[in-house]
PDB file of C-alpha atoms in Angstrom:
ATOM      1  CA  UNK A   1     -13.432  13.995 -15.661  1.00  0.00           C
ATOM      2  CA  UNK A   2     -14.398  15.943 -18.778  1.00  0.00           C
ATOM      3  CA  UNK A   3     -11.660  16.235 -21.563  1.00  0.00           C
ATOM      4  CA  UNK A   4     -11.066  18.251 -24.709  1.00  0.00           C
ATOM      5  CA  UNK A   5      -8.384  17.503 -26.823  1.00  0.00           C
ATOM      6  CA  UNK A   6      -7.313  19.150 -30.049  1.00  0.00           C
ATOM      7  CA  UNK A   7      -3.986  19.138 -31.643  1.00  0.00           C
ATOM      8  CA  UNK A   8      -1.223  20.891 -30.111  1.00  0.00           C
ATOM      9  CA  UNK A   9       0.611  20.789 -33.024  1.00  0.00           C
ATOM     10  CA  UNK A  10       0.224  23.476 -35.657  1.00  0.00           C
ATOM     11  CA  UNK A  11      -1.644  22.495 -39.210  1.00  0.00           C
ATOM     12  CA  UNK A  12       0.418  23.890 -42.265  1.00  0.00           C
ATOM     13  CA  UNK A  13      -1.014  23.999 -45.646  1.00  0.00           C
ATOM     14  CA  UNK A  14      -1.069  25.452 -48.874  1.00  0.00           C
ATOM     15  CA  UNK A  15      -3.044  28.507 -49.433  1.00  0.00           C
ATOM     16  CA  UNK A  16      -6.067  26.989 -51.601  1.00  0.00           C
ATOM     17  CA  UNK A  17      -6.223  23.697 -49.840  1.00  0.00           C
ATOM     18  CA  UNK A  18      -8.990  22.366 -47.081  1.00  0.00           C
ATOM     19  CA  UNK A  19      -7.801  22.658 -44.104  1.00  0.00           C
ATOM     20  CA  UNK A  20      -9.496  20.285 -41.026  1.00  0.00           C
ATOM     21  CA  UNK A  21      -9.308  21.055 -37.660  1.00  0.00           C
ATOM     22  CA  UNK A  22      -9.796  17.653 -34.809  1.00  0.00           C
ATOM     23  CA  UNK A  23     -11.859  18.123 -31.541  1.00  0.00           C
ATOM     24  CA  UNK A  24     -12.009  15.016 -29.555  1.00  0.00           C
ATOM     25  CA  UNK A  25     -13.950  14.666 -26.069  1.00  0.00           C
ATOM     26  CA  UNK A  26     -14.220  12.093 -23.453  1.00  0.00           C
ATOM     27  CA  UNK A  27     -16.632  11.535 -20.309  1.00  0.00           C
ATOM     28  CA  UNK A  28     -19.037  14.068 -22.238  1.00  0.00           C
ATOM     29  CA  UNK A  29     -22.495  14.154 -23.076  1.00  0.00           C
ATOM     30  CA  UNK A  30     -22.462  17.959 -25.019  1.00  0.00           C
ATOM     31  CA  UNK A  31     -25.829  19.551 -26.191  1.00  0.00           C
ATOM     32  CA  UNK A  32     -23.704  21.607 -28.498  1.00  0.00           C
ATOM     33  CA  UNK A  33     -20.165  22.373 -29.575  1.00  0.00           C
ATOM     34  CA  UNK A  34     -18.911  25.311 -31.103  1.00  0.00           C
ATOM     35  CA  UNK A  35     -15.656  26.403 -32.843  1.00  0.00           C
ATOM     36  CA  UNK A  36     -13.809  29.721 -32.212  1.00  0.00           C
ATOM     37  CA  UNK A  37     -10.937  31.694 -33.897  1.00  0.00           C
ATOM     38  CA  UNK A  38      -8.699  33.220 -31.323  1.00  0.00           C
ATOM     39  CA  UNK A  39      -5.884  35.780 -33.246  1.00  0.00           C
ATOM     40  CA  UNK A  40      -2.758  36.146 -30.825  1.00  0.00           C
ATOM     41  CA  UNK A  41      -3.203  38.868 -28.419  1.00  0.00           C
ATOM     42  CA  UNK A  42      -6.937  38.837 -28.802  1.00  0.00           C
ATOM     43  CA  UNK A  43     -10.249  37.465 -27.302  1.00  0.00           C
ATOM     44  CA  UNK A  44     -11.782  34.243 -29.374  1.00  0.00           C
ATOM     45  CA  UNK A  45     -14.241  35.034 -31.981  1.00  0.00           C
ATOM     46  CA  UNK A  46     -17.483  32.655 -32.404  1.00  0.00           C
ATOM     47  CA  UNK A  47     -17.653  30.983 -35.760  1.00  0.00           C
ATOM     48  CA  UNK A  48     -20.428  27.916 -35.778  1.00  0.00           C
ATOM     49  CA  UNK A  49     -22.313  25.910 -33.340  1.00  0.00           C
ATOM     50  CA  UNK A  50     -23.556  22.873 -33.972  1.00  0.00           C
ATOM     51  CA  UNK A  51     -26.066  20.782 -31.725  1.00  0.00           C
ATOM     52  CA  UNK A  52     -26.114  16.737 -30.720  1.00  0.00           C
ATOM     53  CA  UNK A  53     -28.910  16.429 -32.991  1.00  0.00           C
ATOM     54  CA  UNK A  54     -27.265  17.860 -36.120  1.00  0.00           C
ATOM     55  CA  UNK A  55     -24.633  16.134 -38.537  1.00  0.00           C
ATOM     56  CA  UNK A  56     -23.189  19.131 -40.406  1.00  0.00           C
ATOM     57  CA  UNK A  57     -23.338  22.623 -40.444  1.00  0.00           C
ATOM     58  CA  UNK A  58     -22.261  24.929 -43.132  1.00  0.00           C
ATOM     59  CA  UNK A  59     -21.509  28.838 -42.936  1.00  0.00           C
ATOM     60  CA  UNK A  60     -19.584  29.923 -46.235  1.00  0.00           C
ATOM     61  CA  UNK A  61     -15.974  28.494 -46.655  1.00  0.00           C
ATOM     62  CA  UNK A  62     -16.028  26.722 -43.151  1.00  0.00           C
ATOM     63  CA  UNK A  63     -18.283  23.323 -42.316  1.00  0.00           C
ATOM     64  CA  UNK A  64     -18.610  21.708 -39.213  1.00  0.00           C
ATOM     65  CA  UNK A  65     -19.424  18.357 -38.102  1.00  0.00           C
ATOM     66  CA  UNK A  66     -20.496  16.575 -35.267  1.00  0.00           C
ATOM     67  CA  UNK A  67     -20.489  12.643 -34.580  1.00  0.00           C
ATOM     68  CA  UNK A  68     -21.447  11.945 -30.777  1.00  0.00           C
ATOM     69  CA  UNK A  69     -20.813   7.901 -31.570  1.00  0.00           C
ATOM     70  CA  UNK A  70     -17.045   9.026 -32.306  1.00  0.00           C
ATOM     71  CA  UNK A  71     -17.230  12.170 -29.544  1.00  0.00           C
ATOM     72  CA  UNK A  72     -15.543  13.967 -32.655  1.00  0.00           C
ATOM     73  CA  UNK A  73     -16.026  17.187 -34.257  1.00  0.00           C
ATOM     74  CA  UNK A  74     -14.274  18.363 -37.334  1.00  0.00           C
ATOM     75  CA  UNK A  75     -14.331  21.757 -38.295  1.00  0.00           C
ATOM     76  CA  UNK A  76     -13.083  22.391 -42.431  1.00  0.00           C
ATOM     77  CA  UNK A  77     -11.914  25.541 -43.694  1.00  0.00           C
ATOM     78  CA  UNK A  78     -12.213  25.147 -47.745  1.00  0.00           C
ATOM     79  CA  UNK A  79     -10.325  27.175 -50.062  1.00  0.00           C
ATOM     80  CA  UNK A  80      -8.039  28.106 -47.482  1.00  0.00           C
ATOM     81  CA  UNK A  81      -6.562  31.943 -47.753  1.00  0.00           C
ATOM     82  CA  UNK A  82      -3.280  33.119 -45.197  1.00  0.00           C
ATOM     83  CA  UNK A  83      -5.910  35.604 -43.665  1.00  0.00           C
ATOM     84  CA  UNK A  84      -7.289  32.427 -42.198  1.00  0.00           C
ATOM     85  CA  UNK A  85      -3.927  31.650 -40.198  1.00  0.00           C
ATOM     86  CA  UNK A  86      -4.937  31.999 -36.616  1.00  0.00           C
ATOM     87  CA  UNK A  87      -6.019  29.643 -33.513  1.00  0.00           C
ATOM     88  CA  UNK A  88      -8.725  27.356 -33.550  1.00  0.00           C
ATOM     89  CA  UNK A  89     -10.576  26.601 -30.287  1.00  0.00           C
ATOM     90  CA  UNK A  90     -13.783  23.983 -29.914  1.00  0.00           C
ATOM     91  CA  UNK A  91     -15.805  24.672 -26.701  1.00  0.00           C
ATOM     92  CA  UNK A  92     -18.148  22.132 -25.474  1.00  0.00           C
ATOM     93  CA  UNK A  93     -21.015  22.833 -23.151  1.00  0.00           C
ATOM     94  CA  UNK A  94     -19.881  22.010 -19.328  1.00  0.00           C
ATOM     95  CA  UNK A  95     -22.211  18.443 -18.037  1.00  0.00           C
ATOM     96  CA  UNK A  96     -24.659  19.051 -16.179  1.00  0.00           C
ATOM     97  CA  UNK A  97     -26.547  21.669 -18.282  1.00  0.00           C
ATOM     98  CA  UNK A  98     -25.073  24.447 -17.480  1.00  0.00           C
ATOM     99  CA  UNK A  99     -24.339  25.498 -20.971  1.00  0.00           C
ATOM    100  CA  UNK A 100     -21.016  27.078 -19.581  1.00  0.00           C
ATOM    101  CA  UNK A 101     -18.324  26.651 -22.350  1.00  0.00           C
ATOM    102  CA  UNK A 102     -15.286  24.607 -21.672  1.00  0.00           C
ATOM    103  CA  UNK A 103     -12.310  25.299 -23.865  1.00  0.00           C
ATOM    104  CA  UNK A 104      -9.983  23.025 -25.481  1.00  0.00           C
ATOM    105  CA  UNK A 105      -6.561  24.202 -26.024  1.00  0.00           C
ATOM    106  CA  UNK A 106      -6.846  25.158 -29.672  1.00  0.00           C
ATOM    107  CA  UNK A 107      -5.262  24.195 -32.992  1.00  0.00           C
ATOM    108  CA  UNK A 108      -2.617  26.468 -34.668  1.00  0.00           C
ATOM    109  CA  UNK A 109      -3.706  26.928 -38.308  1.00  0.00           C
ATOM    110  CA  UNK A 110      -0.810  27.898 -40.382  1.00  0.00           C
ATOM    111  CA  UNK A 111      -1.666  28.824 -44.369  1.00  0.00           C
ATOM    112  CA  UNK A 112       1.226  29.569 -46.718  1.00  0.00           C
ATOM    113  CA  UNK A 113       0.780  31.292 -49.795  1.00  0.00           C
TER     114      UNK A 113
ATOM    115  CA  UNK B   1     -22.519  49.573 -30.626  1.00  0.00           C
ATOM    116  CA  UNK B   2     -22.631  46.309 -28.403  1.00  0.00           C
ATOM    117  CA  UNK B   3     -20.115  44.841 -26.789  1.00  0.00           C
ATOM    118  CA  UNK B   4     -17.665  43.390 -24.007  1.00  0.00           C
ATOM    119  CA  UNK B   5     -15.101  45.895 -22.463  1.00  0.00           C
ATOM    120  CA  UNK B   6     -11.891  44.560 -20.759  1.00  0.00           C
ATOM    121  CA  UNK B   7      -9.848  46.808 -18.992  1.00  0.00           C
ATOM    122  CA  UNK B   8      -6.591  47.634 -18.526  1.00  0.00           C
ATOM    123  CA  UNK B   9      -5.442  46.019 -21.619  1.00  0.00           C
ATOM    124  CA  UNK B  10      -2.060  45.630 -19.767  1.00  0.00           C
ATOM    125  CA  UNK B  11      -1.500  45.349 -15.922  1.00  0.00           C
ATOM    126  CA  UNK B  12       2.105  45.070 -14.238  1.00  0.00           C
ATOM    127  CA  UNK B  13       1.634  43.925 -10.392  1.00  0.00           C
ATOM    128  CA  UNK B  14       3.976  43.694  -7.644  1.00  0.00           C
ATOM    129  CA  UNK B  15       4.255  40.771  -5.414  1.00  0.00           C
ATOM    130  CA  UNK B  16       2.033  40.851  -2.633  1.00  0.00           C
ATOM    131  CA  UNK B  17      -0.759  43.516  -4.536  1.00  0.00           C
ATOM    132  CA  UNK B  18      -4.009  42.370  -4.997  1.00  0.00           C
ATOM    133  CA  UNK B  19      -5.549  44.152  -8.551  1.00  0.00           C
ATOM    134  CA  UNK B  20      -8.212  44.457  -9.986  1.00  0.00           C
ATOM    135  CA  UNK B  21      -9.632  43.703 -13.786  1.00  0.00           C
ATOM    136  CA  UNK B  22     -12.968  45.476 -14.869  1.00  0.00           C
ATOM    137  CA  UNK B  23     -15.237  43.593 -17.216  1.00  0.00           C
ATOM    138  CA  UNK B  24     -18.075  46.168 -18.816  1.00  0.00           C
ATOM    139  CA  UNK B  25     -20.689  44.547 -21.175  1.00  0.00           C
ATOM    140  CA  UNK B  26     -23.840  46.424 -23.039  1.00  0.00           C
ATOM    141  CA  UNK B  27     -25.262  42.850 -24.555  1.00  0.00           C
ATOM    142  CA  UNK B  28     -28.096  42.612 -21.923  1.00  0.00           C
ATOM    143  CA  UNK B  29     -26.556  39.452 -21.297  1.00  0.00           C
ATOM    144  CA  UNK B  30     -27.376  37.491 -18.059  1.00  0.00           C
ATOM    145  CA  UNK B  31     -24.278  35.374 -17.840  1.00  0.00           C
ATOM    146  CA  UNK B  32     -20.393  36.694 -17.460  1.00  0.00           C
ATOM    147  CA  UNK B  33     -17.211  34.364 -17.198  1.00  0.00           C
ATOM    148  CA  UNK B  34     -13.989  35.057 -16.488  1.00  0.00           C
ATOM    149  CA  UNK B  35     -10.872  32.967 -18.302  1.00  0.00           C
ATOM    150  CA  UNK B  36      -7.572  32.230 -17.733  1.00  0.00           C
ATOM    151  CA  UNK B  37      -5.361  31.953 -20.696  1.00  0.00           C
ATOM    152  CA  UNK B  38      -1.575  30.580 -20.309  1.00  0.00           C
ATOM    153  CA  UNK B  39       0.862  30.126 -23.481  1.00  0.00           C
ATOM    154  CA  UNK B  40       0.410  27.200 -25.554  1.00  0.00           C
ATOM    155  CA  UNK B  41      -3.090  26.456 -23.438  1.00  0.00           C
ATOM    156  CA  UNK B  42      -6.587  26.823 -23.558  1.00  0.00           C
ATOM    157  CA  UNK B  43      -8.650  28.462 -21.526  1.00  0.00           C
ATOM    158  CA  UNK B  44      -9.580  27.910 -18.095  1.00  0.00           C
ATOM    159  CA  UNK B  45     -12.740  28.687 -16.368  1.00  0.00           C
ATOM    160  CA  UNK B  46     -12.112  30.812 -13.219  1.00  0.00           C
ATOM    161  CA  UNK B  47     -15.261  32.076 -12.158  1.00  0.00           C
ATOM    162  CA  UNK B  48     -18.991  32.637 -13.647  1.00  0.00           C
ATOM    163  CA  UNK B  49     -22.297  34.343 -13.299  1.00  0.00           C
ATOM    164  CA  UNK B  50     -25.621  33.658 -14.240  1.00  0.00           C
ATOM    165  CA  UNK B  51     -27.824  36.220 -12.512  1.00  0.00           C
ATOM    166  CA  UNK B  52     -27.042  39.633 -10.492  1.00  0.00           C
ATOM    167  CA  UNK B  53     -25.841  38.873  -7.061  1.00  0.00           C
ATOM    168  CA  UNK B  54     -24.867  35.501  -7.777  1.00  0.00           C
ATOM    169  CA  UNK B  55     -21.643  33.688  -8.936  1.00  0.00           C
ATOM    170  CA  UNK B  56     -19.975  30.653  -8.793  1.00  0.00           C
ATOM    171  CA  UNK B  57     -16.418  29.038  -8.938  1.00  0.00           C
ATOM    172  CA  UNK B  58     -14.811  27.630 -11.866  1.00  0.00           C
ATOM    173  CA  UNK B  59     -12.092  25.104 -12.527  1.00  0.00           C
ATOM    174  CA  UNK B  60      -9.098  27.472 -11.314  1.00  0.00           C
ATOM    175  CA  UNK B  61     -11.031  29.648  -8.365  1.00  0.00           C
ATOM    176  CA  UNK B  62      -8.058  30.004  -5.758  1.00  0.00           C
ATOM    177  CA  UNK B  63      -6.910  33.516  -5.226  1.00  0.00           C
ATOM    178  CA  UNK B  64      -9.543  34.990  -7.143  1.00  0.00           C
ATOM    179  CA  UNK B  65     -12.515  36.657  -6.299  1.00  0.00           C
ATOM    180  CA  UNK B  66     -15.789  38.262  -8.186  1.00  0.00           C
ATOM    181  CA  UNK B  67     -18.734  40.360  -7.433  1.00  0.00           C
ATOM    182  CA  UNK B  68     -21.705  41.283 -10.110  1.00  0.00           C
ATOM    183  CA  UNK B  69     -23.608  43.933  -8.205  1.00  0.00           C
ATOM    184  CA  UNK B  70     -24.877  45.127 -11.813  1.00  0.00           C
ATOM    185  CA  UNK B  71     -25.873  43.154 -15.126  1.00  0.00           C
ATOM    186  CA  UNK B  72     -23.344  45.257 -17.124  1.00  0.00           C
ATOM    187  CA  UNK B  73     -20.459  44.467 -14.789  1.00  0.00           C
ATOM    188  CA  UNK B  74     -18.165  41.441 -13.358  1.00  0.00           C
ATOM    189  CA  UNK B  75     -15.299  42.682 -12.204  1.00  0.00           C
ATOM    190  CA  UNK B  76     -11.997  40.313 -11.508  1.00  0.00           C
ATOM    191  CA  UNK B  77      -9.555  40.514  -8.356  1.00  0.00           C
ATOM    192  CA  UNK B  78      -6.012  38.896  -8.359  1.00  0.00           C
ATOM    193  CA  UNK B  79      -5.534  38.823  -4.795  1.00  0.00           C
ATOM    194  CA  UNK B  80      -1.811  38.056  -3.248  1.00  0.00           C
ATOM    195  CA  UNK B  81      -3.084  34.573  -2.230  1.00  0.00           C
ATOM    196  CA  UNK B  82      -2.676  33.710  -6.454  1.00  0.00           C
ATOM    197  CA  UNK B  83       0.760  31.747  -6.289  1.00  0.00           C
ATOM    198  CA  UNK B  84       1.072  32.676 -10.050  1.00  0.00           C
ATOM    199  CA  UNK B  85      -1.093  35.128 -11.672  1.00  0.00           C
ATOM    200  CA  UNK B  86       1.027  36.686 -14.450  1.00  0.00           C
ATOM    201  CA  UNK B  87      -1.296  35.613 -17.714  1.00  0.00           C
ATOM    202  CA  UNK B  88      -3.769  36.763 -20.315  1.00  0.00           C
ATOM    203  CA  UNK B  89      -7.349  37.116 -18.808  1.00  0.00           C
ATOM    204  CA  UNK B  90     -10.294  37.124 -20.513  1.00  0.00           C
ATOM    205  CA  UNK B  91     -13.856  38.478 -20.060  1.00  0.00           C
ATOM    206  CA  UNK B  92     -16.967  36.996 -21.810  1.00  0.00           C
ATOM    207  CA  UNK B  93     -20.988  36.728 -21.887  1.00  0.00           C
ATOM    208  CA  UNK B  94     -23.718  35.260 -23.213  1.00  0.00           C
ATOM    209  CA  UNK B  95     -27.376  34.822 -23.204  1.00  0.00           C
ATOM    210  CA  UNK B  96     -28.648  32.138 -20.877  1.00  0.00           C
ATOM    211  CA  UNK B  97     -31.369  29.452 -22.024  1.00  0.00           C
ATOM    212  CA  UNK B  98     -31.425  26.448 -24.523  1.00  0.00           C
ATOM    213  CA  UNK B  99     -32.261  28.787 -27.217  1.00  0.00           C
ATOM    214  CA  UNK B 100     -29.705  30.619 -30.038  1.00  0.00           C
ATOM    215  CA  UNK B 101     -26.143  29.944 -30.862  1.00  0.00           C
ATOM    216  CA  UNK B 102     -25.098  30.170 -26.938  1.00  0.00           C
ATOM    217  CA  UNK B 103     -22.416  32.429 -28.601  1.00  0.00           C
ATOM    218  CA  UNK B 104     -20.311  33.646 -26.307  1.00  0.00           C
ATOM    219  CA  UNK B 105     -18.806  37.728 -26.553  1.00  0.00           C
ATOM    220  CA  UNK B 106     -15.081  37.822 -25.621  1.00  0.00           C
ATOM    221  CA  UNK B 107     -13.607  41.036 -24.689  1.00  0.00           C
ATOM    222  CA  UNK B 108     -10.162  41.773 -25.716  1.00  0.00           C
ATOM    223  CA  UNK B 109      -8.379  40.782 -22.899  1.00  0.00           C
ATOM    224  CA  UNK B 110      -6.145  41.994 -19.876  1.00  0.00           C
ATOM    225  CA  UNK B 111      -2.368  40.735 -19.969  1.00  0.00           C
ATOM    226  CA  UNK B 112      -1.381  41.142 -15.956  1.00  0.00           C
ATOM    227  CA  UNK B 113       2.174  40.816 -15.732  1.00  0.00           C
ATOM    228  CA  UNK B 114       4.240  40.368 -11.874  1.00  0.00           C
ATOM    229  CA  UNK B 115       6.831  42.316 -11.473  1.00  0.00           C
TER     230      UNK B 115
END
């Protein structure tokens, strides 16, 4: 069956710092994967999709990438702030086409000033 | 301005109740899904919609049950038969097609608690 997995445990860094993110899949064949930031107590926000066909995909301090040989995407925040500290999700489109997002169980992203 | 409305923000239930969770969106989206969201997990797909008058089951569908009689609306019942319901729900949509970011619009959520 499909899987999603992303580190359970939390990423701590230094404020300033990159910090990367891990989304690994298994039995999946996704036409696109996208990253969300989920703060506690409140719905996920979209951030970047990126599609099969695509490599990299930039949107200010965060880059996303997207290796379908691996079944990896890593998603980079650069000059990491504490205002960044939150919950980071990958969803992958469900098989079949259906283009209904599946959820993995998020990263904790922890930046110290 | 557009948007995804979840409501009540907080729900207490007794054993034995069946509630209700509304989901209101003004997107014009065609598709609405309904999440399950436990501590330390990720979210699980209970039911979805693509079209009015039509929905289908998710990964977690057992004691749940939908309707979308309008395109703004896909409401969420917790009936009695859900062994363990307390959680965080959430409500989102999107546009359905190949085209645009497939971004999906999550509402702020409904914490149902059983008391």
């Amino acid at each position: 069956s499909q899987k999603i997995e992303q580190n359970s445990e939390a990423l701590n860094i230094q404020e300033g710092k990159t910090a990367t993110l891990t989304c690994n899949y298994t039995n999946y064949s996704p036409a696109y994967l996208q990253w969300y930031r989920q703060d506690p107590g409140r719905g996920p926000v979209f951030l970047l999709l990126i599609r099969e066909n695509e490599k990299e995909k930039r949107k200010e301090r965060l880059k996303v990438t997207f290796d379908t040989t691996l079944k990896q995407s890593l998603f980079h925040i650069t000059a990491s702030q504490p205002a960044d500290s939150a919950t980071y999700l990958c969803a992958l489109d469900r098989t079949g086409g259906s283009y209904i997002p599946t959820f993995g169980r998020g990263t904790s992203l922890i930046v110290h000033p | 301005d557009g948007g995804i409305t979840q409501s009540p923000k907080y729900l207490f239930r007794k054993e034995g109740q069946n509630v209700t969770l509304s989901c209101e969106q003004n997107l014009n989206h065609d598709a609405m899904y309904w999440y399950r969201q436990d501590p330390g997990q990720g979210l699980r797909l209970i039911y979805y919609s693509q079209i009015v008058n039509d929905f289908q089951k998710g990964d977690i569908a057992e004691g749940y049950s939908v309707s979308r009689e309008k395109k703004e609306s896909f409401p969420l019942t917790v009936t009695s038969a859900q062994k363990n319901p307390t959680a965080f729900y959430l409500c989102a949509s999107s546009i359905v097609g190949t085209g645009g970011s497939r971004e999906a619009f999550f509402g702020q959520g409904t914490r149902l608690t059983v008391v």
